[in-house]
Structure formats: C-alpha cells, structure tokens
Coordinates of C-alpha atoms and ligand atoms in Angstrom, one line a residue:
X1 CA 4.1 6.5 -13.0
X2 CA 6.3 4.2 -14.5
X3 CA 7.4 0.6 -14.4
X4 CA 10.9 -0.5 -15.0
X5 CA 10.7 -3.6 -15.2
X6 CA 8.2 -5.6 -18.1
X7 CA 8.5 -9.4 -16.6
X8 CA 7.9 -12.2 -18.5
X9 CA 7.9 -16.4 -16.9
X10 CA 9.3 -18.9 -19.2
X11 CA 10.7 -22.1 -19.1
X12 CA 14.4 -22.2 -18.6
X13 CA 14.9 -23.4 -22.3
X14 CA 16.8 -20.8 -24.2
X15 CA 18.3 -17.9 -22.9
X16 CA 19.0 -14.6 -25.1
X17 CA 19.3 -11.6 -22.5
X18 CA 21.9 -8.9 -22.2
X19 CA 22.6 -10.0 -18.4
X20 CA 22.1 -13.2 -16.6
X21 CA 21.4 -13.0 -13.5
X22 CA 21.9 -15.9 -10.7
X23 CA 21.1 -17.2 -7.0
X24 CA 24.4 -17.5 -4.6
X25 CA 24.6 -18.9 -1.3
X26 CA 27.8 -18.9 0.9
X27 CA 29.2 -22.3 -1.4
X28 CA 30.0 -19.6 -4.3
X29 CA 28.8 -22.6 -6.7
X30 CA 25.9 -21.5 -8.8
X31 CA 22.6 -23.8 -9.1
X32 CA 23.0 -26.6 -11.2
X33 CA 20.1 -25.4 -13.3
X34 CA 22.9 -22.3 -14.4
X35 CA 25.2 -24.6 -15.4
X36 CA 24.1 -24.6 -19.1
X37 CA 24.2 -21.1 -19.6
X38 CA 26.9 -19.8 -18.2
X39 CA 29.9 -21.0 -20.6
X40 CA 32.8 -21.8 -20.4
X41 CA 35.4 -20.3 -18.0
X42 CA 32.2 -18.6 -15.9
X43 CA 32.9 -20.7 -12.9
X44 CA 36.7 -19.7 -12.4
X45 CA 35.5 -15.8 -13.3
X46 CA 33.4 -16.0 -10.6
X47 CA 35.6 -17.6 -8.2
X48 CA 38.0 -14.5 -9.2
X49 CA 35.5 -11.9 -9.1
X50 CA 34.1 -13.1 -5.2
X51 CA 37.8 -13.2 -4.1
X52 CA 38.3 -10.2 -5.2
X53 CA 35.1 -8.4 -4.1
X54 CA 34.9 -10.2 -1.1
X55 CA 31.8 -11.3 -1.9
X56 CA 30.4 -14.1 0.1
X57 CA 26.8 -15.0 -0.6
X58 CA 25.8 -13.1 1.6
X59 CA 21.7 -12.5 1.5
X60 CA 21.0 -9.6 -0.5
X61 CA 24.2 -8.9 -1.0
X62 CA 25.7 -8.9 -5.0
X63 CA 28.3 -9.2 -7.7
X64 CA 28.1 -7.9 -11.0
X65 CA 30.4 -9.2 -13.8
X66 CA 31.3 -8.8 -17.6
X67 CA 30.6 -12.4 -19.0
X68 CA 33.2 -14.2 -20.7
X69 CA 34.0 -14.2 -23.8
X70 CA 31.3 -15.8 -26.9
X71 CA 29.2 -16.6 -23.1
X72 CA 26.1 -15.4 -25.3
X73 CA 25.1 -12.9 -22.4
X74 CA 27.1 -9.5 -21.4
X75 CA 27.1 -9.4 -17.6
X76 CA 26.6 -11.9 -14.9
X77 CA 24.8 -10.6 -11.4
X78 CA 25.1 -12.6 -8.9
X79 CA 22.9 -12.3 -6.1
X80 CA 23.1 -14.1 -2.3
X81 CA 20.5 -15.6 -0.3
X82 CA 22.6 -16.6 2.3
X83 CA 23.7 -20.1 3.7
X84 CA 21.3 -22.6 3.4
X85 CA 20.4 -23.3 7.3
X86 CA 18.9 -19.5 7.1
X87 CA 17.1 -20.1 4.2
X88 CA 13.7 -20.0 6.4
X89 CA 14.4 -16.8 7.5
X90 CA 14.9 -15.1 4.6
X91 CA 12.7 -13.0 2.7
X92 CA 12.1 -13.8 -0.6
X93 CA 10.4 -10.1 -2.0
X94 CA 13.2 -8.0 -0.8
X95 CA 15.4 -10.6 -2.4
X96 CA 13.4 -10.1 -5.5
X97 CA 14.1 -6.1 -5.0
X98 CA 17.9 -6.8 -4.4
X99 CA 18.1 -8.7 -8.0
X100 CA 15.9 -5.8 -9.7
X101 CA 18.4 -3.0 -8.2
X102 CA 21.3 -4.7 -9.2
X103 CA 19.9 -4.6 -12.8
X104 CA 20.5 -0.7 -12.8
X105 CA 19.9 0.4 -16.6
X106 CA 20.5 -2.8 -18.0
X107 CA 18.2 -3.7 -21.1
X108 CA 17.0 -7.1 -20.9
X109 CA 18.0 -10.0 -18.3
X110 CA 17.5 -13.7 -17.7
X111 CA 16.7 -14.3 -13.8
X112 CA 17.6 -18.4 -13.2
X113 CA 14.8 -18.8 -10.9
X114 CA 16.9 -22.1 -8.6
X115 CA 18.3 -22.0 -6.0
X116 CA 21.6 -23.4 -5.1
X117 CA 21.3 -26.2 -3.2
X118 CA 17.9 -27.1 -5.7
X119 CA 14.5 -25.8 -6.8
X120 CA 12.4 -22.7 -6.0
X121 CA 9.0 -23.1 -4.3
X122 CA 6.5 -21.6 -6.0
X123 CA 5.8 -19.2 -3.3
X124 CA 8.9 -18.1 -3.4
X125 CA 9.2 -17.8 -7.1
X126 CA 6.2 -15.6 -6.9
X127 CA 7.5 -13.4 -4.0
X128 CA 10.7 -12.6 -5.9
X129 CA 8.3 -11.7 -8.8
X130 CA 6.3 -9.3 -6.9
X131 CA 10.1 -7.8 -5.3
X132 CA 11.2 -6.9 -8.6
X133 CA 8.0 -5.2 -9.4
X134 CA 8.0 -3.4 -6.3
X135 CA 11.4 -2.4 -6.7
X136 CA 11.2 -1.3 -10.3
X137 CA 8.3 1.7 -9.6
X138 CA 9.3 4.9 -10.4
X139 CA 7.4 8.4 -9.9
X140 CA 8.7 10.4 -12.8
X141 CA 5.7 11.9 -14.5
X142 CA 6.7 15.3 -13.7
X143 CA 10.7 15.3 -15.0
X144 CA 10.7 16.7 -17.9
X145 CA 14.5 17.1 -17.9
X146 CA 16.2 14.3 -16.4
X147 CA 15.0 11.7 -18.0
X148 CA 17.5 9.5 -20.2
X149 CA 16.3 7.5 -23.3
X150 CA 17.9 4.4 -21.0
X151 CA 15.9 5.1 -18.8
X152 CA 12.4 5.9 -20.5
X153 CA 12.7 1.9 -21.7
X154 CA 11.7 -0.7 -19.4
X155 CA 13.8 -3.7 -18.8
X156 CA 12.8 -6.5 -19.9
X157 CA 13.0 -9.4 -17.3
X158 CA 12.3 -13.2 -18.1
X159 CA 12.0 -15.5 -15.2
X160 CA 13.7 -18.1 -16.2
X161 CA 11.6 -21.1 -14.2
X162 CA 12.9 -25.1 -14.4
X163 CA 9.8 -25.9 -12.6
X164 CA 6.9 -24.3 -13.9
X165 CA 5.2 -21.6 -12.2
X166 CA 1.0 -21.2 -12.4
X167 CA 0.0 -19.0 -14.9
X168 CA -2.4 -17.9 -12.3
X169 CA 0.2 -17.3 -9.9
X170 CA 2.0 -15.4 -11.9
X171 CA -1.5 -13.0 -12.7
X172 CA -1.7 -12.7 -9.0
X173 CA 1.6 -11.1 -8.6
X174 CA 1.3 -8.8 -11.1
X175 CA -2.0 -8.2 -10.1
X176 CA -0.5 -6.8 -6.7
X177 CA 2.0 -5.2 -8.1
X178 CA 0.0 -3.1 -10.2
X179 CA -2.3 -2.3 -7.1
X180 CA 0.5 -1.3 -4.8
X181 CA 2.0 0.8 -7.8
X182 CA -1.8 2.4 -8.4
X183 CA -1.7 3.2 -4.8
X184 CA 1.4 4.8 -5.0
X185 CA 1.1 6.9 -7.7
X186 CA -2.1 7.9 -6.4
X187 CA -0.2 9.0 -2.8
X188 CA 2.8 10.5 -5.2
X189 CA 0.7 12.6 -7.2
X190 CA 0.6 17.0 -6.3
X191 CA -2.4 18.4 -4.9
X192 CA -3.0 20.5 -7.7
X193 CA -3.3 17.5 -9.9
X194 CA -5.1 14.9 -7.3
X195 CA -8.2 16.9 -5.8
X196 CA -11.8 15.2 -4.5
X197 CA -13.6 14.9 -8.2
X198 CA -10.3 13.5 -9.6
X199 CA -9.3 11.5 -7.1
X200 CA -13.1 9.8 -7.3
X201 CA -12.5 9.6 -11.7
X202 CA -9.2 8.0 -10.6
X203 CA -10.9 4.9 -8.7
X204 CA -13.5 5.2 -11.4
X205 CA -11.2 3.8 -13.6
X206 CA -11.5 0.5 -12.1
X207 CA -14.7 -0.6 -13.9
X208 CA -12.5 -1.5 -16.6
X209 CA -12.1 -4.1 -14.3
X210 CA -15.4 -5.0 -13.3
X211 CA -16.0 -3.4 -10.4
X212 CA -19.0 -1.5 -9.9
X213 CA -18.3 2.0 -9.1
X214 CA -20.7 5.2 -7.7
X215 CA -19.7 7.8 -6.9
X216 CA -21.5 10.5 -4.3
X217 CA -21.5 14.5 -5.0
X218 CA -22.1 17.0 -2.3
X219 CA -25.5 17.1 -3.4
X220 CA -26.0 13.6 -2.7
X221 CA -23.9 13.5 0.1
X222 CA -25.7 16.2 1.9
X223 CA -29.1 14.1 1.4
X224 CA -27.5 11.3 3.2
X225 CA -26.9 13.5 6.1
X226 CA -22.8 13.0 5.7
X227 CA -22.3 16.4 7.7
X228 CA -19.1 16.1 9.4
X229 CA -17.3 15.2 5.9
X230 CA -18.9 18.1 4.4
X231 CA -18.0 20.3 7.0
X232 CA -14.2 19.2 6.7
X233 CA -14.4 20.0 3.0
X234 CA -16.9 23.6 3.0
X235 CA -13.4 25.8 3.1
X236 CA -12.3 24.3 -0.3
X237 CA -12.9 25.5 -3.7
X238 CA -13.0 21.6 -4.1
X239 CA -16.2 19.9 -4.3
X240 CA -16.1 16.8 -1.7
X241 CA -16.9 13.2 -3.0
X242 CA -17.2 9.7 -1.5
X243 CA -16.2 6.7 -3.8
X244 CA -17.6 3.3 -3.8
X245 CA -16.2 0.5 -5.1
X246 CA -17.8 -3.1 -5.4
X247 CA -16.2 -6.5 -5.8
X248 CA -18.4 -9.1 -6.4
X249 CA -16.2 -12.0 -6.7
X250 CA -17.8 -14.6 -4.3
X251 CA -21.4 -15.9 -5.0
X252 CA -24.7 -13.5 -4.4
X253 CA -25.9 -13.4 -1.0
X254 CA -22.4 -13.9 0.7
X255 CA -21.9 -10.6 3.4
X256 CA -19.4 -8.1 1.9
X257 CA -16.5 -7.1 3.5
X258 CA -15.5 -3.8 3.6
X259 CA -12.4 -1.3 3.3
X260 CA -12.9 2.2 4.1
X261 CA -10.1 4.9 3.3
X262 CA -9.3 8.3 4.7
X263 CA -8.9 10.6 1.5
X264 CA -7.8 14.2 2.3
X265 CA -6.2 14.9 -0.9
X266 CA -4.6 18.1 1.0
X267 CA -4.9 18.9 4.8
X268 CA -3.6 22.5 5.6
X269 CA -4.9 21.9 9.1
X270 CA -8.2 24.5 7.8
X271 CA -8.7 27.3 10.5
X272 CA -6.4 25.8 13.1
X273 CA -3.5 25.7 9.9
X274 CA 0.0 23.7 10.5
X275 CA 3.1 25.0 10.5
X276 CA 4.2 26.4 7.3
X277 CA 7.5 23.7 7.3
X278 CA 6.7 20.0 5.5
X279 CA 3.2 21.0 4.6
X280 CA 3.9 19.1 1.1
X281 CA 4.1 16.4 2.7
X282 CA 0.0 16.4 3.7
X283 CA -0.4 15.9 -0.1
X284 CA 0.1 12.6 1.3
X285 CA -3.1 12.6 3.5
X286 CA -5.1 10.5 1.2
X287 CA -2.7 7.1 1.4
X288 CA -6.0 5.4 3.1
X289 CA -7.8 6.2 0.5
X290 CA -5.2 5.5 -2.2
X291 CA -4.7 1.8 -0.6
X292 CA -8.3 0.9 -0.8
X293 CA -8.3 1.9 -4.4
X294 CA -5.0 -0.2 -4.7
X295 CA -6.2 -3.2 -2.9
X296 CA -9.5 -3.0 -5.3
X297 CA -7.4 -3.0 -8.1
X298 CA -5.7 -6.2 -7.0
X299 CA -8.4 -8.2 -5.8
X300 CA -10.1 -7.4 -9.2
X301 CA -7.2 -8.3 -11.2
X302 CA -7.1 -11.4 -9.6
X303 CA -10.7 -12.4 -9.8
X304 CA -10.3 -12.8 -5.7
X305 CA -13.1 -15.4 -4.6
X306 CA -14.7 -12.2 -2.3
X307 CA -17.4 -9.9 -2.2
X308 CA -15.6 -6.4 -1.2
X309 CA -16.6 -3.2 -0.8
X310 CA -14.0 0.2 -1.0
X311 CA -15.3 3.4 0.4
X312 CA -13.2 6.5 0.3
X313 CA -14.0 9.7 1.9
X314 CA -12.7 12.5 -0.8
X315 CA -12.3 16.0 1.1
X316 CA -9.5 19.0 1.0
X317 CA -8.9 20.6 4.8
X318 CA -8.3 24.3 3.6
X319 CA -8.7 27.5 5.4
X320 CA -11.5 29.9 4.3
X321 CA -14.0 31.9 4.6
X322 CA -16.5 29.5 4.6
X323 CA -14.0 27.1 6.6
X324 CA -15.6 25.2 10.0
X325 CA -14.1 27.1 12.9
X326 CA -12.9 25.7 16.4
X327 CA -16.2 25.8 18.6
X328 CA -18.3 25.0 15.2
X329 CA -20.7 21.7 16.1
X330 CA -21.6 19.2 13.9
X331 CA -24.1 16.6 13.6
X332 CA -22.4 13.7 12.1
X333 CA -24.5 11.1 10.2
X334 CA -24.8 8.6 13.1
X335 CA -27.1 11.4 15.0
X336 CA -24.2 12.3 17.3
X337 CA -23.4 15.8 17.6
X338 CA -19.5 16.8 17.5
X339 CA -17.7 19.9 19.0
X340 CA -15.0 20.7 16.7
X341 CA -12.1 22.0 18.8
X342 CA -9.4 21.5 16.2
X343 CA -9.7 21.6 12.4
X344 CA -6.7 20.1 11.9
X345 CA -8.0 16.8 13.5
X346 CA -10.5 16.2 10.5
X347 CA -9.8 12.5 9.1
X348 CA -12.0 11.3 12.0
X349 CA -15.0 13.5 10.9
X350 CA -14.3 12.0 7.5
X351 CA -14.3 8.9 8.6
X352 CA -16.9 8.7 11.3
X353 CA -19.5 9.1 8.4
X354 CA -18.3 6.9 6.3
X355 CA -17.8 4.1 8.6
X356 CA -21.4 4.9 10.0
X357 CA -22.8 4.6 6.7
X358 CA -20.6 1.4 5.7
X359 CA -21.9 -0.4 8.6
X360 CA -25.2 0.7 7.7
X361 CA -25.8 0.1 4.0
X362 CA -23.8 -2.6 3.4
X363 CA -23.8 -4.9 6.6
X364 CA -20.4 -6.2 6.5
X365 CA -18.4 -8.9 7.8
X366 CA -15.5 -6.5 9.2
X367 CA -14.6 -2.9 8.3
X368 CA -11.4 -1.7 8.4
X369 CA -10.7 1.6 7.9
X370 CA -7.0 3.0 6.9
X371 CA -5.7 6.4 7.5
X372 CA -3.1 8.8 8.3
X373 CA -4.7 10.1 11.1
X374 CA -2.4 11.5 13.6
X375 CA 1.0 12.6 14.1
X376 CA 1.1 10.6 17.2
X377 CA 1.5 7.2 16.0
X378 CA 4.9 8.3 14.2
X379 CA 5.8 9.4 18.0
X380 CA 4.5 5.3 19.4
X381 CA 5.7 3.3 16.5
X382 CA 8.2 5.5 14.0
X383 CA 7.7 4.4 10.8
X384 CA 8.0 0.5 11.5
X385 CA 4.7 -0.9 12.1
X386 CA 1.2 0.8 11.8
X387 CA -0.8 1.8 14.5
X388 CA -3.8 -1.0 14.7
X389 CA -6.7 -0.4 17.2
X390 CA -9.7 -3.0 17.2
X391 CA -13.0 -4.4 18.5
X392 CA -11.9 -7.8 17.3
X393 CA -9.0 -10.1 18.8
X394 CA -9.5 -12.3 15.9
X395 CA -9.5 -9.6 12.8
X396 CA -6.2 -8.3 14.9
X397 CA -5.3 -11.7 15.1
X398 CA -5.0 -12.4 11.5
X399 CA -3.7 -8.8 10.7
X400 CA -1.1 -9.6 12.6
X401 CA 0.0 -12.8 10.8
X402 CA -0.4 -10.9 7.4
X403 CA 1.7 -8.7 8.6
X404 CA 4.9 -10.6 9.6
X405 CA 3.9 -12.8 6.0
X406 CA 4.0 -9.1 4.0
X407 CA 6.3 -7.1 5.8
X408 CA 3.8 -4.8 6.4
X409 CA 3.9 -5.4 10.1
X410 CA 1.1 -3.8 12.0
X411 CA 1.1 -3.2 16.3
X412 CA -2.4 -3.4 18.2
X413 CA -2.9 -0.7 20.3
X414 CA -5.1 -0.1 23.2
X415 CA -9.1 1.4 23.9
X416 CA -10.9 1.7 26.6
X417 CA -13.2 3.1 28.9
X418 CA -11.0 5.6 30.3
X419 CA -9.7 6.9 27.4
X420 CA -13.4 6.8 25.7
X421 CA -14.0 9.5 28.1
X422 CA -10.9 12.4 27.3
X423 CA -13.9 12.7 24.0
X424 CA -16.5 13.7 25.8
X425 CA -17.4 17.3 25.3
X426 CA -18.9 20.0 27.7
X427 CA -21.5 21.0 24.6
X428 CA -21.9 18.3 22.2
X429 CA -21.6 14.3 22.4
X430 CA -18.0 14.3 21.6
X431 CA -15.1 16.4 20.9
X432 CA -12.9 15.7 17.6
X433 CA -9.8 16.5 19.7
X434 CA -8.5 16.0 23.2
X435 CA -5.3 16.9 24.9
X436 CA -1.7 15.4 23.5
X437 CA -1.4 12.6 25.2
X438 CA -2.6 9.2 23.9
X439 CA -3.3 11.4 20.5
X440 CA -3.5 8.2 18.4
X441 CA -5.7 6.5 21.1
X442 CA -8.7 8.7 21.7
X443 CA -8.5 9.3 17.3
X444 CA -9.1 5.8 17.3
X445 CA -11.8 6.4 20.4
X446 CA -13.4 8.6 18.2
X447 CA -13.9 6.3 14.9
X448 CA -14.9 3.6 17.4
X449 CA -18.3 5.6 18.6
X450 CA -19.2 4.8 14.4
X451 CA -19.1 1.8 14.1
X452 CA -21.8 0.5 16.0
X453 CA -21.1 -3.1 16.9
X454 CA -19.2 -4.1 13.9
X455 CA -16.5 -6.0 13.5
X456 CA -13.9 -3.5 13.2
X457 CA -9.9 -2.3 12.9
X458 CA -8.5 1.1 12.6
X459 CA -5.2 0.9 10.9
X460 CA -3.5 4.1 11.6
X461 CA -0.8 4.8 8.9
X462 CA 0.5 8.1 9.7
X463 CA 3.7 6.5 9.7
X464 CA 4.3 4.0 7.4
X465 CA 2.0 5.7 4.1
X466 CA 4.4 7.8 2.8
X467 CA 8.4 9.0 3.0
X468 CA 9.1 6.0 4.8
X469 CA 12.9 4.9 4.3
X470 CA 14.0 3.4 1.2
X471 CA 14.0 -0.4 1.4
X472 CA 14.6 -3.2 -1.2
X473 CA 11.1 -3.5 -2.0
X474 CA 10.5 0.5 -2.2
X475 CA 12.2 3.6 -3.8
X476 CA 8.9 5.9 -3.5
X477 CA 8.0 8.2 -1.2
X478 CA 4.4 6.8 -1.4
X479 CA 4.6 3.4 -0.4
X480 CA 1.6 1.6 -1.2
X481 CA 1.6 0.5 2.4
X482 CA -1.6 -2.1 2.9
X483 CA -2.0 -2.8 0.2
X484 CA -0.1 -6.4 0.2
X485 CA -1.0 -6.5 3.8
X486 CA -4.7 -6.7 2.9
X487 CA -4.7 -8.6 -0.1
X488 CA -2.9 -11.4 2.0
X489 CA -5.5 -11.0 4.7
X490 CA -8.3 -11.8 1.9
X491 CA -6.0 -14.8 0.3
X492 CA -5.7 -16.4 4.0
X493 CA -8.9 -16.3 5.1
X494 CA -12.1 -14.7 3.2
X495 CA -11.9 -16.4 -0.3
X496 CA -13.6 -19.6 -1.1
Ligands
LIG1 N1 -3.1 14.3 8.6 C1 -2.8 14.6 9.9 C2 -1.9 13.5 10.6 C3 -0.6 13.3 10.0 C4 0.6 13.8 10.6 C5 -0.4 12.5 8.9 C6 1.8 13.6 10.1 C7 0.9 12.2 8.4 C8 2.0 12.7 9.0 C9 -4.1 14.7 10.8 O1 -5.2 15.2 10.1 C10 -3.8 15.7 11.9 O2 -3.5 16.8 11.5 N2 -3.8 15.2 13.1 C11 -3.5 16.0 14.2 C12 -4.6 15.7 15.3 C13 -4.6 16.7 16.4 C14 -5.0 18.1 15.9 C15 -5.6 16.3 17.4 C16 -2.1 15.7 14.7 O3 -1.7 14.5 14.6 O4 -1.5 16.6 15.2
LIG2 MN1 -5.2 17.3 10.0
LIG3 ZN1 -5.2 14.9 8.0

C-alpha cells in the first residue's frame, strides 16, 4: 500500500509549495483569503485560462495553470464547488478527491482551505481532508516495473486553513483514512499472500494501538464447538482462525458493541466449485472481515469514546479431499444442525458461529455483521447501496442516515416468516442454501436464526466491497466500503 498524499494543516501564513491550489464557484473570483498569494497578473490569467477552457466553476470540475511569472508557486489548480445556492448539496469528500486528482505527480501543494463567497466550516475542512486521502491510495506493492521515482514520493499537501482547524479533528480524519486504506489493502492483497493465520497477524497489528487482541486456532476453535466455520475451512491446507479485537474506549462496565466480519480470504465455491471465469476476484471475499479490522483501526486512532468489539471469521473455501460435501450436516455452535446443500454458500456457516458466539460472550448492544455474502444483492442493488437486512428499525434507522452522511448509502431489505421457511431442511434444522430466488433474503434468514434476540443488522456487501467503479473518493479495486459508514454511526450516536 501506498499513500500519495503526506497532509499537513497550517495556518494560512506563508506559502512555499510547487502548486497552489484554490476553491472556484461560478463568480470565477477566487476567495479573498487567495488574494495574497496569488501575485500579480493571477487574476487576469485566470480570467484567460476559464475563457479559454470553458471552465465555469463548475463542482468538481478544474483548471490547471502555469503561475505567473516571480508568483512564488509553479502551477495554479483551480477547483469548482459550484454556485453558491448549491453549496448544501454538495459534497465536500469527493471535492477533496477532485483537488487530490488534479494534483497528478505534482510535488508539493498549498490547498487555500476558503471558500469563495467566505470561510470553510470545519466539517467541511475535515471532509475535504479525508477526500484527498481517500483519493491518494494506491495498491502498488506488487509493480516492480512501473513504478517512476515521481511516483514512489508522496506529495506533500499543506492545508492552508485561515480559521483554524482542531488538532483533534484533524487526528480523526487521518485516523479514517488510514482505517479505510488498512481495509483496502487488506481486500487488495493475493490469496497467496493473505491466508487465515496472516490475515489474523494482520489485525494483530493493531495492539500497537491498544486494542486488545486474541486470537482463536482450530484447536481452540474446535473446543468452542465453532463447527460450521471449521467445516467451511477442513478442505484447505490453511489452518482457520477467528480474530478478536477489543476497544475499550468508554468507561468499564458500559455493554460493548460489536462488529463481526465475514473473512474468506479465498472462496473457490469448495465441492460445489464456481466457474473457472472471475474467480480472482473471490480473493475479495474477506472485505467484511477487512472493514472490521479497518473500522478498529480508526476508532482506536481516534481514542473513540466506545467500548467495541471486532470479530472476524478467518477460513479458505477450497475443494479437497477432506472438503464438506453437499448432503454433509453440521452442527453449528448454536446446537442447530445444518444440511449443507451447497459449499459455495459458506459465509453464513462462518458467520452463524461467530455471531452466535458474539451474542453469547460478549452481550452486546447491537451486532452487525458485514459480508460479501451472495451474488444476489449485486442482481437487487448493483453496486450502489449495500444490501441491509435487520431486527432493529432504529439500528436501520441510523444506518441509514450514516449512509446518505458517508456516501456509503445502505438499502433495508425485507425478512419474514415466509421466507424463514425456504431454510428449512427435510433432514436437519436448516439448509445453508435454498432455491435462486430471494438469494440475498433467505442468506440473511439464515444469519438471523444466530442471533438470538439481539439487536442486530446484516450488511450484505457483495456489491459494493470490491471492483466497484472508480469515483472521486476511490481508485482501488478494494474499497474500504464501511468503514466510514460505521465510524460515522459510532460518532453520531454511541460515544459519550
Ligand atoms: N462469496 C460469494 C458471494 C459473492 C458473489 C461475493 C459475487 C462477491 C461477488 C458467496 O460465498 C457465494 O458463493 N454465494 C452464493 C450462494 C449460493 C450458492 C446460495 C451465490 O451468491 O451464488
Ligand atoms: Mn461462496
Ligand atoms: Zn463467499
């Protein structure tokens, strides 16, 4: 992994970079609090260059220039946010991921945090912050060729702030941004590389942090009665884990909540094997996982006010000798028995014992579990909202609002009775697989018969975890999807 971008806040005293970057709305006149650094002749150049380009302010849209002469600075980017009566509407990270593109492989740049009608809020100083971060990840651990000595060198990025910004602000945002780029990488990284016991080091990293980390073997995992996850993982060479991760950031005695993530670091399908064509792509099948270990990070590095808990389920779905076969039952930690009819439908069997044994140990507020559990919910949703399916009209409820806040815009989904039933099996309790219709819906029936009467939300990310289209706020193929999402949910309403 590698960040482009090293960001720095200071106080809009001096400025010294290679480019300056600025705000424009559909005036053309540059904020007031620009007008000391530009130099002379700047206005008219830009008057030019905007004629010329046709650029009008446009949000999101930009304009790149060669400063004037003895200006102090070599380039000026312009960036627009759009007239002023929209200004509500628009949204400040991808505006922070428009500026952070435009700086291509510049070296160093002074971003004049103002807008042009006045000052910045805050919030939306941070936002942009956390844009250019998001923007600036790049995946290139594994180029050994293409990579130019302009491009091994981060930019360096001071925000150039005329009202100051919180210092602890600021640690928030970068905070995030490191969790959604942890997440990323994690979701990025090859199979080969990123197996159960590796995966489980990975999160274990996080104690540098202080959170407090254990980590389950197969031994241990069998003595807990954790047979269904076992059973997905007994045709691997790979040794299955679970990870958990504790954040105690709120006083002693105050009920946890709880994140639980779906960590199939490679899913062939085992027995009942997928098609040969985009199998690579099921390297991404740990992105639950990999966004509880993201959102950990961030609520850590921001000292969040909450006692959390992150429990991954670390397995690898291969075919085998030893593999579970279609008609194989199980008896999943909860006592219930399971008929498996596919292998290929094994993140529930994953997950049904670790949300049984979240519920269980650790008596949560809420769970909610993320995972890329079925095909399906790129079929209901395409890649623009996740799937969400929940006991709790309230936990949906603020979801919800995180989501439109984020961008990471989640759709509830519905259970029920009816479709409780297309599980039922004609030898065990349940079957981990019913017919194609309503596939995201009886997956999501399925988790529900584990977590007893807890307060509780299946986010089904199928979709929106990994190759989703490049936006201003993402260039990886691993998004880091949740993790923003759920560090917002935690800032609105479980801190303090
Ligand atoms: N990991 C897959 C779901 C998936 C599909 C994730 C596409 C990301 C992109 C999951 O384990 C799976 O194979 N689900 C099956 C369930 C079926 C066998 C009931 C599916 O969706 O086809
Ligand atoms: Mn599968
Ligand atoms: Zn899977």
């Amino acid at each position: 992994m590698s960040q482009r971008l090293k960001l720095e806040i200071k106080p809009l005293n001096a400025i010294g970079g290679q480019d300056l970057v600025i705000l424009m709305s559909d005036t053309l006149s540059p904020p007031k609090a620009a007008d000391d650094w530009l130099g002379e002749g700047a206005h008219a150049l830009l008057a030019r260059a905007a004629a010329a380009e046709r650029f009008k302010g446009k949000a999101l849209s930009g304009l790149t220039l060669l400063a004037p002469d003895g200006a102090g600075y070599e380039r000026l980017i312009a960036v627009g946010v759009g007239p002023e009566d929209e200004r509500g509407t628009l949204d400040f990270a991808k505006l922070g991921g428009a500026i952070a593109g435009r700086l291509g492989h510049g070296r160093s740049a002074d971003v004049i945090m103002a807008l042009p009608e006045g000052p910045l809020g805050a919030e939306h100083a941070a936002a942009i912050a956390l844009g250019m971060r998001l923007r600036s990840y790049v995946f290139d651990e594994y180029k050994t060729k293409s990579k130019k000595p302009e491009e091994a060198e981060p930019i360096a990025v001071t925000l150039r702030l005329p009202e100051p910004l919180g210092k602890k602000a600021f640690k928030a945002v970068e905070a995030i941004a490191d969790g959604v780029d942890l997440a990323r990488t994690l979701v990025n990284e090859p199979p080969n590389v990123l197996y159960p016991e590796e995966f489980a080091d990975r999160a274990a990293k996080l104690a540098k942090l202080g959170v407090e980390i254990e980590i389950l073997d197969e031994k241990q995992l069998k003595k807990i009665g954790m047979r269904a996850l076992l059973a997905v993982g007994q045709g691997s060479r790979r040794d299955s884990r679970v990870a958990i991760m504790r954040w105690d950031g709120a006083k002693a005695g105050v009920q946890p909540i709880a994140f639980v993530g779906k960590g199939v670091t490679f899913d062939t399908g085992g027995i009942s094997l997928k098609p040969g064509a985009g199998m690579e792509d099921m390297k991404g099948d740990m992105a639950g996982a990999a966004c509880v270990v993201g959102l950990m990070h961030a609520l850590a590095a921001r000292k969040a006010k909450v006692n959390a808990i992150g429990i991954i389920g670390l397995v690898e779905n291969m075919p085998d000798g030893n593999a579970q076969r279609p008609g194989d039952i199980v008896t999943s930690l909860s006592g219930q028995t399971i008929e498996i009819i596919n292998t290929d439908a094994e993140g529930r069997l994953v997950l049904a014992d670790v949300l049984w044994y979240t519920q269980e140990r650790f008596k949560p507020q809420f769970m909610i579990n993320l995972a890329t559990l079925t095909g399906a919910i790129l079929v209901a949703l395409a890649q623009e909202h996740a799937g969400l399916f929940s006991n709790s009209d309230e936990l949906s409820e603020r979801l919800a609002a995180a989501g439109k806040a984020t961008g990471e815009t989640v759709w509830r989904m519905p259970l029920g009775k009816a479709y409780d039933k297309m599980i039922d099996s004609k030898f065990a309790d349940m079957k981990n697989a019913a017919g194609r219709h309503g596939g995201s819906i009886t997956a999501a029936q399925f988790l529900q018969r584990h977590v007893n009467d807890t307060p509780w939300v299946h986010l089904d990310i199928a979709g929106t975890g990994m190759g989703s289209p490049n936006s201003e706020t993402n260039r990886s193929w691993g998004s880091g999807w949740g993790v923003r999402l759920l560090d917002r949910l935690v800032a609105d309403h479980y801190e303090g």
